[in-house]
Amino acid sequence: MKRKCFIFDLDGVIVDTAKYHYQAWKALANDLGIDFSIEQNEQLKGVSRVQSLEKILKWGGRTLDPIEFQDKMNQKNTNYLEYISNMDTSELLPDVDRVLRFLTNNNQFITLGSASKNARPILDKVKITSLFDAIVDGNDVSKAKPNPEVFLKAARLTKSKAKNCIVFEDSVAGIQAANAAGMISIGIGDARILHEAQYNFEDFRGLSNTFLENLIKKS
Ligand code: BG6
Ligand code: MG
């Protein structure tokens, strides 16, 4: 059996934390007197903390001095950390566990490619850290998605060629990053939004073991 590298985004793919990022950003934006819609939130998915705040300020036509900027980033993260403080295994998204175990049982590399600086404690909370061969998160990269750095780093850590990597992503920026890296991109979520992905699934329940087997066998 071939050994492929499966790269998972975290927020909105493994765990249902995308909603907490949304709520925390919305609270912060409203606090600054800026409206913030669900559509705008799509543009923040997969985007780093710094760039998210930059986008929100731009939408609101606002600027902050560096100290205020840092202060607002801290405020958002403190709020977000409160949301995730009581997280447990029940927040794993449907069938993630089955997919991870199927891949482990078939001797595939399992890696994380996330923009979040909170990724490691979240994996610990949902008790799946030990399933990962490599973890690349927001602390390990300097270029945010859609730049492919995060996925290329995961590939390097498992000595995998890009064409042997398969990326699961719920964000437009993440799908673009996977495509730019020359990897197989799988959109998890709304196919109309993630139309640039090579394959689309609403969630992992639609992703059969046979489909995974075919990805492993694919040359
Ligand atoms: C991504 C999320 O995974 O991580 C974004 O999709 C988030 O919404 C980004 O802004 C950075 O996360 P954090 O936890 O470092 O603020
Ligand atoms: Mg995500």
PDB file of C-alpha atoms and ligand atoms in Angstrom:
ATOM      1  CA  MET A   1       0.000   0.000   0.000  1.00  0.00           C
ATOM      2  CA  LYS A   2       1.317   3.461  -0.895  1.00  0.00           C
ATOM      3  CA  ARG A   3       1.944   5.984   1.836  1.00  0.00           C
ATOM      4  CA  LYS A   4       0.223   9.285   1.050  1.00  0.00           C
ATOM      5  CA  CYS A   5       0.225  12.409   3.192  1.00  0.00           C
ATOM      6  CA  PHE A   6      -3.233  13.493   4.337  1.00  0.00           C
ATOM      7  CA  ILE A   7      -3.212  17.104   5.519  1.00  0.00           C
ATOM      8  CA  PHE A   8      -6.090  18.318   7.650  1.00  0.00           C
ATOM      9  CA  ASP A   9      -7.026  21.896   8.329  1.00  0.00           C
ATOM     10  CA  LEU A  10      -8.301  22.238  11.908  1.00  0.00           C
ATOM     11  CA  ASP A  11     -11.006  24.886  12.369  1.00  0.00           C
ATOM     12  CA  GLY A  12     -14.170  23.858  10.541  1.00  0.00           C
ATOM     13  CA  VAL A  13     -12.679  20.564   9.323  1.00  0.00           C
ATOM     14  CA  ILE A  14     -11.705  18.558  12.409  1.00  0.00           C
ATOM     15  CA  VAL A  15     -13.544  20.582  15.017  1.00  0.00           C
ATOM     16  CA  ASP A  16     -16.522  22.885  14.982  1.00  0.00           C
ATOM     17  CA  THR A  17     -14.542  25.960  16.044  1.00  0.00           C
ATOM     18  CA  ALA A  18     -15.212  28.090  12.944  1.00  0.00           C
ATOM     19  CA  LYS A  19     -18.386  29.289  14.685  1.00  0.00           C
ATOM     20  CA  TYR A  20     -16.382  30.478  17.708  1.00  0.00           C
ATOM     21  CA  HIS A  21     -13.926  32.419  15.521  1.00  0.00           C
ATOM     22  CA  TYR A  22     -16.948  34.011  13.824  1.00  0.00           C
ATOM     23  CA  GLN A  23     -18.604  34.959  17.107  1.00  0.00           C
ATOM     24  CA  ALA A  24     -15.397  36.377  18.566  1.00  0.00           C
ATOM     25  CA  TRP A  25     -14.627  38.447  15.438  1.00  0.00           C
ATOM     26  CA  LYS A  26     -18.213  39.668  15.213  1.00  0.00           C
ATOM     27  CA  ALA A  27     -18.143  40.838  18.842  1.00  0.00           C
ATOM     28  CA  LEU A  28     -14.868  42.652  18.229  1.00  0.00           C
ATOM     29  CA  ALA A  29     -16.017  44.256  14.959  1.00  0.00           C
ATOM     30  CA  ASN A  30     -19.278  45.441  16.514  1.00  0.00           C
ATOM     31  CA  ASP A  31     -17.307  46.806  19.450  1.00  0.00           C
ATOM     32  CA  LEU A  32     -15.381  48.917  16.948  1.00  0.00           C
ATOM     33  CA  GLY A  33     -18.675  50.030  15.396  1.00  0.00           C
ATOM     34  CA  ILE A  34     -18.133  47.891  12.294  1.00  0.00           C
ATOM     35  CA  ASP A  35     -20.858  45.649  10.821  1.00  0.00           C
ATOM     36  CA  PHE A  36     -19.767  42.117  10.085  1.00  0.00           C
ATOM     37  CA  SER A  37     -21.721  39.689   7.911  1.00  0.00           C
ATOM     38  CA  ILE A  38     -21.641  35.914   7.432  1.00  0.00           C
ATOM     39  CA  GLU A  39     -20.420  36.533   3.856  1.00  0.00           C
ATOM     40  CA  GLN A  40     -17.504  38.598   5.120  1.00  0.00           C
ATOM     41  CA  ASN A  41     -16.750  35.846   7.613  1.00  0.00           C
ATOM     42  CA  GLU A  42     -16.187  33.411   4.703  1.00  0.00           C
ATOM     43  CA  GLN A  43     -13.296  35.647   3.662  1.00  0.00           C
ATOM     44  CA  LEU A  44     -11.722  35.297   7.110  1.00  0.00           C
ATOM     45  CA  LYS A  45     -11.769  31.497   7.178  1.00  0.00           C
ATOM     46  CA  GLY A  46      -8.241  30.104   7.000  1.00  0.00           C
ATOM     47  CA  VAL A  47      -6.820  33.616   7.306  1.00  0.00           C
ATOM     48  CA  SER A  48      -4.357  34.464  10.101  1.00  0.00           C
ATOM     49  CA  ARG A  49      -5.333  36.489  13.156  1.00  0.00           C
ATOM     50  CA  VAL A  50      -3.383  39.585  12.020  1.00  0.00           C
ATOM     51  CA  GLN A  51      -4.787  39.533   8.512  1.00  0.00           C
ATOM     52  CA  SER A  52      -8.319  38.972   9.790  1.00  0.00           C
ATOM     53  CA  LEU A  53      -8.178  42.141  11.876  1.00  0.00           C
ATOM     54  CA  GLU A  54      -6.624  44.048   8.969  1.00  0.00           C
ATOM     55  CA  LYS A  55      -9.531  42.983   6.733  1.00  0.00           C
ATOM     56  CA  ILE A  56     -12.178  43.946   9.297  1.00  0.00           C
ATOM     57  CA  LEU A  57     -10.606  47.394   9.771  1.00  0.00           C
ATOM     58  CA  LYS A  58     -10.484  47.870   6.012  1.00  0.00           C
ATOM     59  CA  TRP A  59     -14.171  46.955   5.650  1.00  0.00           C
ATOM     60  CA  GLY A  60     -15.020  49.461   8.369  1.00  0.00           C
ATOM     61  CA  GLY A  61     -12.736  52.146   6.961  1.00  0.00           C
ATOM     62  CA  ARG A  62     -10.885  52.242  10.279  1.00  0.00           C
ATOM     63  CA  THR A  63      -7.238  52.348  11.302  1.00  0.00           C
ATOM     64  CA  LEU A  64      -5.649  51.571  14.675  1.00  0.00           C
ATOM     65  CA  ASP A  65      -2.227  52.438  16.002  1.00  0.00           C
ATOM     66  CA  PRO A  66       0.051  49.433  16.633  1.00  0.00           C
ATOM     67  CA  ILE A  67      -0.718  49.268  20.360  1.00  0.00           C
ATOM     68  CA  GLU A  68      -4.487  49.374  19.833  1.00  0.00           C
ATOM     69  CA  PHE A  69      -4.124  46.800  17.054  1.00  0.00           C
ATOM     70  CA  GLN A  70      -2.301  44.374  19.365  1.00  0.00           C
ATOM     71  CA  ASP A  71      -4.838  45.087  22.062  1.00  0.00           C
ATOM     72  CA  LYS A  72      -7.747  44.170  19.776  1.00  0.00           C
ATOM     73  CA  MET A  73      -6.024  40.978  18.655  1.00  0.00           C
ATOM     74  CA  ASN A  74      -5.568  39.996  22.297  1.00  0.00           C
ATOM     75  CA  GLN A  75      -9.193  40.842  23.040  1.00  0.00           C
ATOM     76  CA  LYS A  76     -10.395  38.610  20.203  1.00  0.00           C
ATOM     77  CA  ASN A  77      -8.178  35.740  21.270  1.00  0.00           C
ATOM     78  CA  THR A  78      -9.171  35.994  24.940  1.00  0.00           C
ATOM     79  CA  ASN A  79     -12.807  35.837  23.904  1.00  0.00           C
ATOM     80  CA  TYR A  80     -12.099  32.888  21.576  1.00  0.00           C
ATOM     81  CA  LEU A  81     -10.178  31.024  24.302  1.00  0.00           C
ATOM     82  CA  GLU A  82     -13.202  31.391  26.557  1.00  0.00           C
ATOM     83  CA  TYR A  83     -15.382  29.744  23.905  1.00  0.00           C
ATOM     84  CA  ILE A  84     -13.021  26.788  23.571  1.00  0.00           C
ATOM     85  CA  SER A  85     -12.163  26.411  27.244  1.00  0.00           C
ATOM     86  CA  ASN A  86     -14.733  23.680  27.827  1.00  0.00           C
ATOM     87  CA  MET A  87     -14.203  21.853  24.561  1.00  0.00           C
ATOM     88  CA  ASP A  88     -14.186  18.084  24.628  1.00  0.00           C
ATOM     89  CA  THR A  89     -14.340  15.159  22.196  1.00  0.00           C
ATOM     90  CA  SER A  90     -18.011  15.887  21.429  1.00  0.00           C
ATOM     91  CA  GLU A  91     -16.826  18.823  19.275  1.00  0.00           C
ATOM     92  CA  LEU A  92     -15.081  16.589  16.767  1.00  0.00           C
ATOM     93  CA  LEU A  93     -17.030  16.976  13.532  1.00  0.00           C
ATOM     94  CA  PRO A  94     -19.030  13.958  12.274  1.00  0.00           C
ATOM     95  CA  ASP A  95     -16.985  10.996  11.015  1.00  0.00           C
ATOM     96  CA  VAL A  96     -13.618  12.732  11.503  1.00  0.00           C
ATOM     97  CA  ASP A  97     -12.722  10.017  13.955  1.00  0.00           C
ATOM     98  CA  ARG A  98     -13.603   7.252  11.458  1.00  0.00           C
ATOM     99  CA  VAL A  99     -11.564   8.870   8.682  1.00  0.00           C
ATOM    100  CA  LEU A 100      -8.514   9.423  10.918  1.00  0.00           C
ATOM    101  CA  ARG A 101      -8.632   5.847  12.155  1.00  0.00           C
ATOM    102  CA  PHE A 102      -9.106   4.401   8.685  1.00  0.00           C
ATOM    103  CA  LEU A 103      -6.028   6.292   7.480  1.00  0.00           C
ATOM    104  CA  THR A 104      -4.005   5.244  10.528  1.00  0.00           C
ATOM    105  CA  ASN A 105      -4.994   1.601  10.038  1.00  0.00           C
ATOM    106  CA  ASN A 106      -3.869   1.885   6.425  1.00  0.00           C
ATOM    107  CA  ASN A 107      -0.470   3.287   7.411  1.00  0.00           C
ATOM    108  CA  GLN A 108      -1.004   6.724   5.885  1.00  0.00           C
ATOM    109  CA  PHE A 109       0.641   9.939   7.089  1.00  0.00           C
ATOM    110  CA  ILE A 110      -1.731  12.179   9.019  1.00  0.00           C
ATOM    111  CA  THR A 111      -0.687  15.807   9.364  1.00  0.00           C
ATOM    112  CA  LEU A 112      -2.168  19.121  10.405  1.00  0.00           C
ATOM    113  CA  GLY A 113      -1.950  22.276   8.286  1.00  0.00           C
ATOM    114  CA  SER A 114      -3.666  25.049  10.230  1.00  0.00           C
ATOM    115  CA  ALA A 115      -3.355  28.840  10.405  1.00  0.00           C
ATOM    116  CA  SER A 116      -4.274  28.800  14.087  1.00  0.00           C
ATOM    117  CA  LYS A 117      -1.855  29.452  16.914  1.00  0.00           C
ATOM    118  CA  ASN A 118      -4.289  27.624  19.192  1.00  0.00           C
ATOM    119  CA  ALA A 119      -4.149  24.363  17.239  1.00  0.00           C
ATOM    120  CA  ARG A 120      -2.117  22.184  19.621  1.00  0.00           C
ATOM    121  CA  PRO A 121      -4.225  22.749  22.756  1.00  0.00           C
ATOM    122  CA  ILE A 122      -7.367  22.085  20.694  1.00  0.00           C
ATOM    123  CA  LEU A 123      -6.019  18.759  19.392  1.00  0.00           C
ATOM    124  CA  ASP A 124      -5.217  17.881  23.013  1.00  0.00           C
ATOM    125  CA  LYS A 125      -8.711  18.783  24.167  1.00  0.00           C
ATOM    126  CA  VAL A 126     -10.321  16.512  21.583  1.00  0.00           C
ATOM    127  CA  LYS A 127      -7.711  13.831  22.334  1.00  0.00           C
ATOM    128  CA  ILE A 128      -6.357  13.169  18.853  1.00  0.00           C
ATOM    129  CA  THR A 129      -2.828  14.644  19.047  1.00  0.00           C
ATOM    130  CA  SER A 130      -1.190  11.215  19.062  1.00  0.00           C
ATOM    131  CA  LEU A 131      -2.750  10.338  15.672  1.00  0.00           C
ATOM    132  CA  PHE A 132      -0.673  13.023  13.912  1.00  0.00           C
ATOM    133  CA  ASP A 133       2.704  12.347  12.281  1.00  0.00           C
ATOM    134  CA  ALA A 134       3.358  16.079  11.923  1.00  0.00           C
ATOM    135  CA  ILE A 135       1.688  19.278  13.077  1.00  0.00           C
ATOM    136  CA  VAL A 136       2.161  22.593  11.290  1.00  0.00           C
ATOM    137  CA  ASP A 137       0.226  25.523  12.713  1.00  0.00           C
ATOM    138  CA  GLY A 138       0.178  29.327  12.835  1.00  0.00           C
ATOM    139  CA  ASN A 139       3.290  29.340  15.014  1.00  0.00           C
ATOM    140  CA  ASP A 140       5.339  27.573  12.352  1.00  0.00           C
ATOM    141  CA  VAL A 141       4.689  29.659   9.254  1.00  0.00           C
ATOM    142  CA  SER A 142       5.298  33.216   8.165  1.00  0.00           C
ATOM    143  CA  LYS A 143       3.037  33.286   5.128  1.00  0.00           C
ATOM    144  CA  ALA A 144      -0.703  32.859   5.566  1.00  0.00           C
ATOM    145  CA  LYS A 145      -3.024  30.841   3.297  1.00  0.00           C
ATOM    146  CA  PRO A 146      -3.601  31.190   0.303  1.00  0.00           C
ATOM    147  CA  ASN A 147       0.191  30.928   0.372  1.00  0.00           C
ATOM    148  CA  PRO A 148       0.988  27.185   0.315  1.00  0.00           C
ATOM    149  CA  GLU A 149       3.778  27.378   2.954  1.00  0.00           C
ATOM    150  CA  VAL A 150       1.812  25.588   5.685  1.00  0.00           C
ATOM    151  CA  PHE A 151       0.994  22.579   3.469  1.00  0.00           C
ATOM    152  CA  LEU A 152       4.452  22.398   1.874  1.00  0.00           C
ATOM    153  CA  LYS A 153       5.929  22.277   5.360  1.00  0.00           C
ATOM    154  CA  ALA A 154       3.665  19.366   6.339  1.00  0.00           C
ATOM    155  CA  ALA A 155       4.734  17.574   3.150  1.00  0.00           C
ATOM    156  CA  ARG A 156       8.401  18.166   3.917  1.00  0.00           C
ATOM    157  CA  LEU A 157       8.078  16.843   7.466  1.00  0.00           C
ATOM    158  CA  THR A 158       6.763  13.538   6.138  1.00  0.00           C
ATOM    159  CA  LYS A 159       9.117  13.569   3.131  1.00  0.00           C
ATOM    160  CA  SER A 160       6.114  13.458   0.794  1.00  0.00           C
ATOM    161  CA  LYS A 161       5.924  14.876  -2.713  1.00  0.00           C
ATOM    162  CA  ALA A 162       3.202  17.475  -3.255  1.00  0.00           C
ATOM    163  CA  LYS A 163       1.402  15.225  -5.726  1.00  0.00           C
ATOM    164  CA  ASN A 164       1.102  12.603  -2.967  1.00  0.00           C
ATOM    165  CA  CYS A 165      -0.578  15.023  -0.561  1.00  0.00           C
ATOM    166  CA  ILE A 166      -4.316  15.366  -0.027  1.00  0.00           C
ATOM    167  CA  VAL A 167      -5.632  18.464   1.737  1.00  0.00           C
ATOM    168  CA  PHE A 168      -8.977  18.758   3.554  1.00  0.00           C
ATOM    169  CA  GLU A 169     -10.102  22.382   3.865  1.00  0.00           C
ATOM    170  CA  ASP A 170     -13.229  24.386   4.681  1.00  0.00           C
ATOM    171  CA  SER A 171     -11.865  27.747   3.497  1.00  0.00           C
ATOM    172  CA  VAL A 172     -11.445  29.337   0.078  1.00  0.00           C
ATOM    173  CA  ALA A 173      -7.944  30.530   1.057  1.00  0.00           C
ATOM    174  CA  GLY A 174      -7.016  26.971   2.103  1.00  0.00           C
ATOM    175  CA  ILE A 175      -8.265  25.379  -1.127  1.00  0.00           C
ATOM    176  CA  GLN A 176      -6.294  27.964  -3.109  1.00  0.00           C
ATOM    177  CA  ALA A 177      -3.206  27.174  -1.003  1.00  0.00           C
ATOM    178  CA  ALA A 178      -3.570  23.422  -1.647  1.00  0.00           C
ATOM    179  CA  ASN A 179      -4.024  24.004  -5.384  1.00  0.00           C
ATOM    180  CA  ALA A 180      -1.016  26.347  -5.452  1.00  0.00           C
ATOM    181  CA  ALA A 181       1.050  23.625  -3.763  1.00  0.00           C
ATOM    182  CA  GLY A 182       0.081  21.118  -6.470  1.00  0.00           C
ATOM    183  CA  MET A 183      -1.787  18.930  -3.976  1.00  0.00           C
ATOM    184  CA  ILE A 184      -5.199  17.272  -4.204  1.00  0.00           C
ATOM    185  CA  SER A 185      -7.757  19.632  -2.663  1.00  0.00           C
ATOM    186  CA  ILE A 186     -10.912  18.433  -0.942  1.00  0.00           C
ATOM    187  CA  GLY A 187     -13.471  21.037   0.085  1.00  0.00           C
ATOM    188  CA  ILE A 188     -15.416  20.310   3.249  1.00  0.00           C
ATOM    189  CA  GLY A 189     -18.569  22.436   3.375  1.00  0.00           C
ATOM    190  CA  ASP A 190     -20.551  24.398   0.816  1.00  0.00           C
ATOM    191  CA  ALA A 191     -19.480  23.309  -2.691  1.00  0.00           C
ATOM    192  CA  ARG A 192     -20.671  26.623  -4.163  1.00  0.00           C
ATOM    193  CA  ILE A 193     -18.246  28.516  -1.974  1.00  0.00           C
ATOM    194  CA  LEU A 194     -15.437  25.941  -2.298  1.00  0.00           C
ATOM    195  CA  HIS A 195     -15.868  25.454  -6.058  1.00  0.00           C
ATOM    196  CA  GLU A 196     -12.106  25.642  -6.677  1.00  0.00           C
ATOM    197  CA  ALA A 197     -11.615  22.323  -4.845  1.00  0.00           C
ATOM    198  CA  GLN A 198     -10.994  19.140  -6.825  1.00  0.00           C
ATOM    199  CA  TYR A 199     -13.537  17.222  -4.731  1.00  0.00           C
ATOM    200  CA  ASN A 200     -16.336  18.501  -2.517  1.00  0.00           C
ATOM    201  CA  PHE A 201     -18.120  17.003   0.462  1.00  0.00           C
ATOM    202  CA  GLU A 202     -20.605  18.615   2.813  1.00  0.00           C
ATOM    203  CA  ASP A 203     -18.828  16.860   5.677  1.00  0.00           C
ATOM    204  CA  PHE A 204     -16.843  13.669   6.307  1.00  0.00           C
ATOM    205  CA  ARG A 205     -19.960  11.482   6.399  1.00  0.00           C
ATOM    206  CA  GLY A 206     -20.045  11.544   2.602  1.00  0.00           C
ATOM    207  CA  LEU A 207     -16.427  10.474   2.329  1.00  0.00           C
ATOM    208  CA  SER A 208     -16.458   6.679   2.106  1.00  0.00           C
ATOM    209  CA  ASN A 209     -13.610   4.323   2.945  1.00  0.00           C
ATOM    210  CA  THR A 210     -13.636   3.277  -0.732  1.00  0.00           C
ATOM    211  CA  PHE A 211     -13.075   6.889  -1.767  1.00  0.00           C
ATOM    212  CA  LEU A 212     -10.151   7.119   0.664  1.00  0.00           C
ATOM    213  CA  GLU A 213      -8.757   3.816  -0.630  1.00  0.00           C
ATOM    214  CA  ASN A 214      -8.873   5.160  -4.189  1.00  0.00           C
ATOM    215  CA  LEU A 215      -7.013   8.304  -3.115  1.00  0.00           C
ATOM    216  CA  ILE A 216      -4.319   6.123  -1.582  1.00  0.00           C
ATOM    217  CA  LYS A 217      -4.011   3.987  -4.741  1.00  0.00           C
ATOM    218  CA  LYS A 218      -4.094   6.945  -7.159  1.00  0.00           C
ATOM    219  CA  SER A 219      -0.776   7.457  -8.961  1.00  0.00           C
TER     220      SER A 219
HETATM  221  C1  BG6 B   1      -7.871  29.510  11.043  1.00  0.00           C
HETATM  222  C2  BG6 B   1      -9.295  29.984  11.172  1.00  0.00           C
HETATM  223  O1  BG6 B   1      -7.841  28.118  11.154  1.00  0.00           O
HETATM  224  O2  BG6 B   1      -7.049  30.067  12.073  1.00  0.00           O
HETATM  225  C3  BG6 B   1      -9.352  31.506  11.233  1.00  0.00           C
HETATM  226  O3  BG6 B   1     -10.035  29.525  10.052  1.00  0.00           O
HETATM  227  C4  BG6 B   1      -8.449  32.008  12.339  1.00  0.00           C
HETATM  228  O4  BG6 B   1     -10.684  31.894  11.466  1.00  0.00           O
HETATM  229  C5  BG6 B   1      -7.028  31.488  12.111  1.00  0.00           C
HETATM  230  O5  BG6 B   1      -8.424  33.431  12.371  1.00  0.00           O
HETATM  231  C6  BG6 B   1      -6.047  31.954  13.202  1.00  0.00           C
HETATM  232  O6  BG6 B   1      -6.422  31.346  14.396  1.00  0.00           O
HETATM  233  P1  BG6 B   1      -5.927  31.760  15.832  1.00  0.00           P
HETATM  234  O7  BG6 B   1      -6.514  30.686  16.723  1.00  0.00           O
HETATM  235  O8  BG6 B   1      -4.424  31.720  15.825  1.00  0.00           O
HETATM  236  O9  BG6 B   1      -6.433  33.124  16.125  1.00  0.00           O
HETATM  237 MG    MG B   2     -10.638  26.030   8.528  1.00  0.00          MG
END
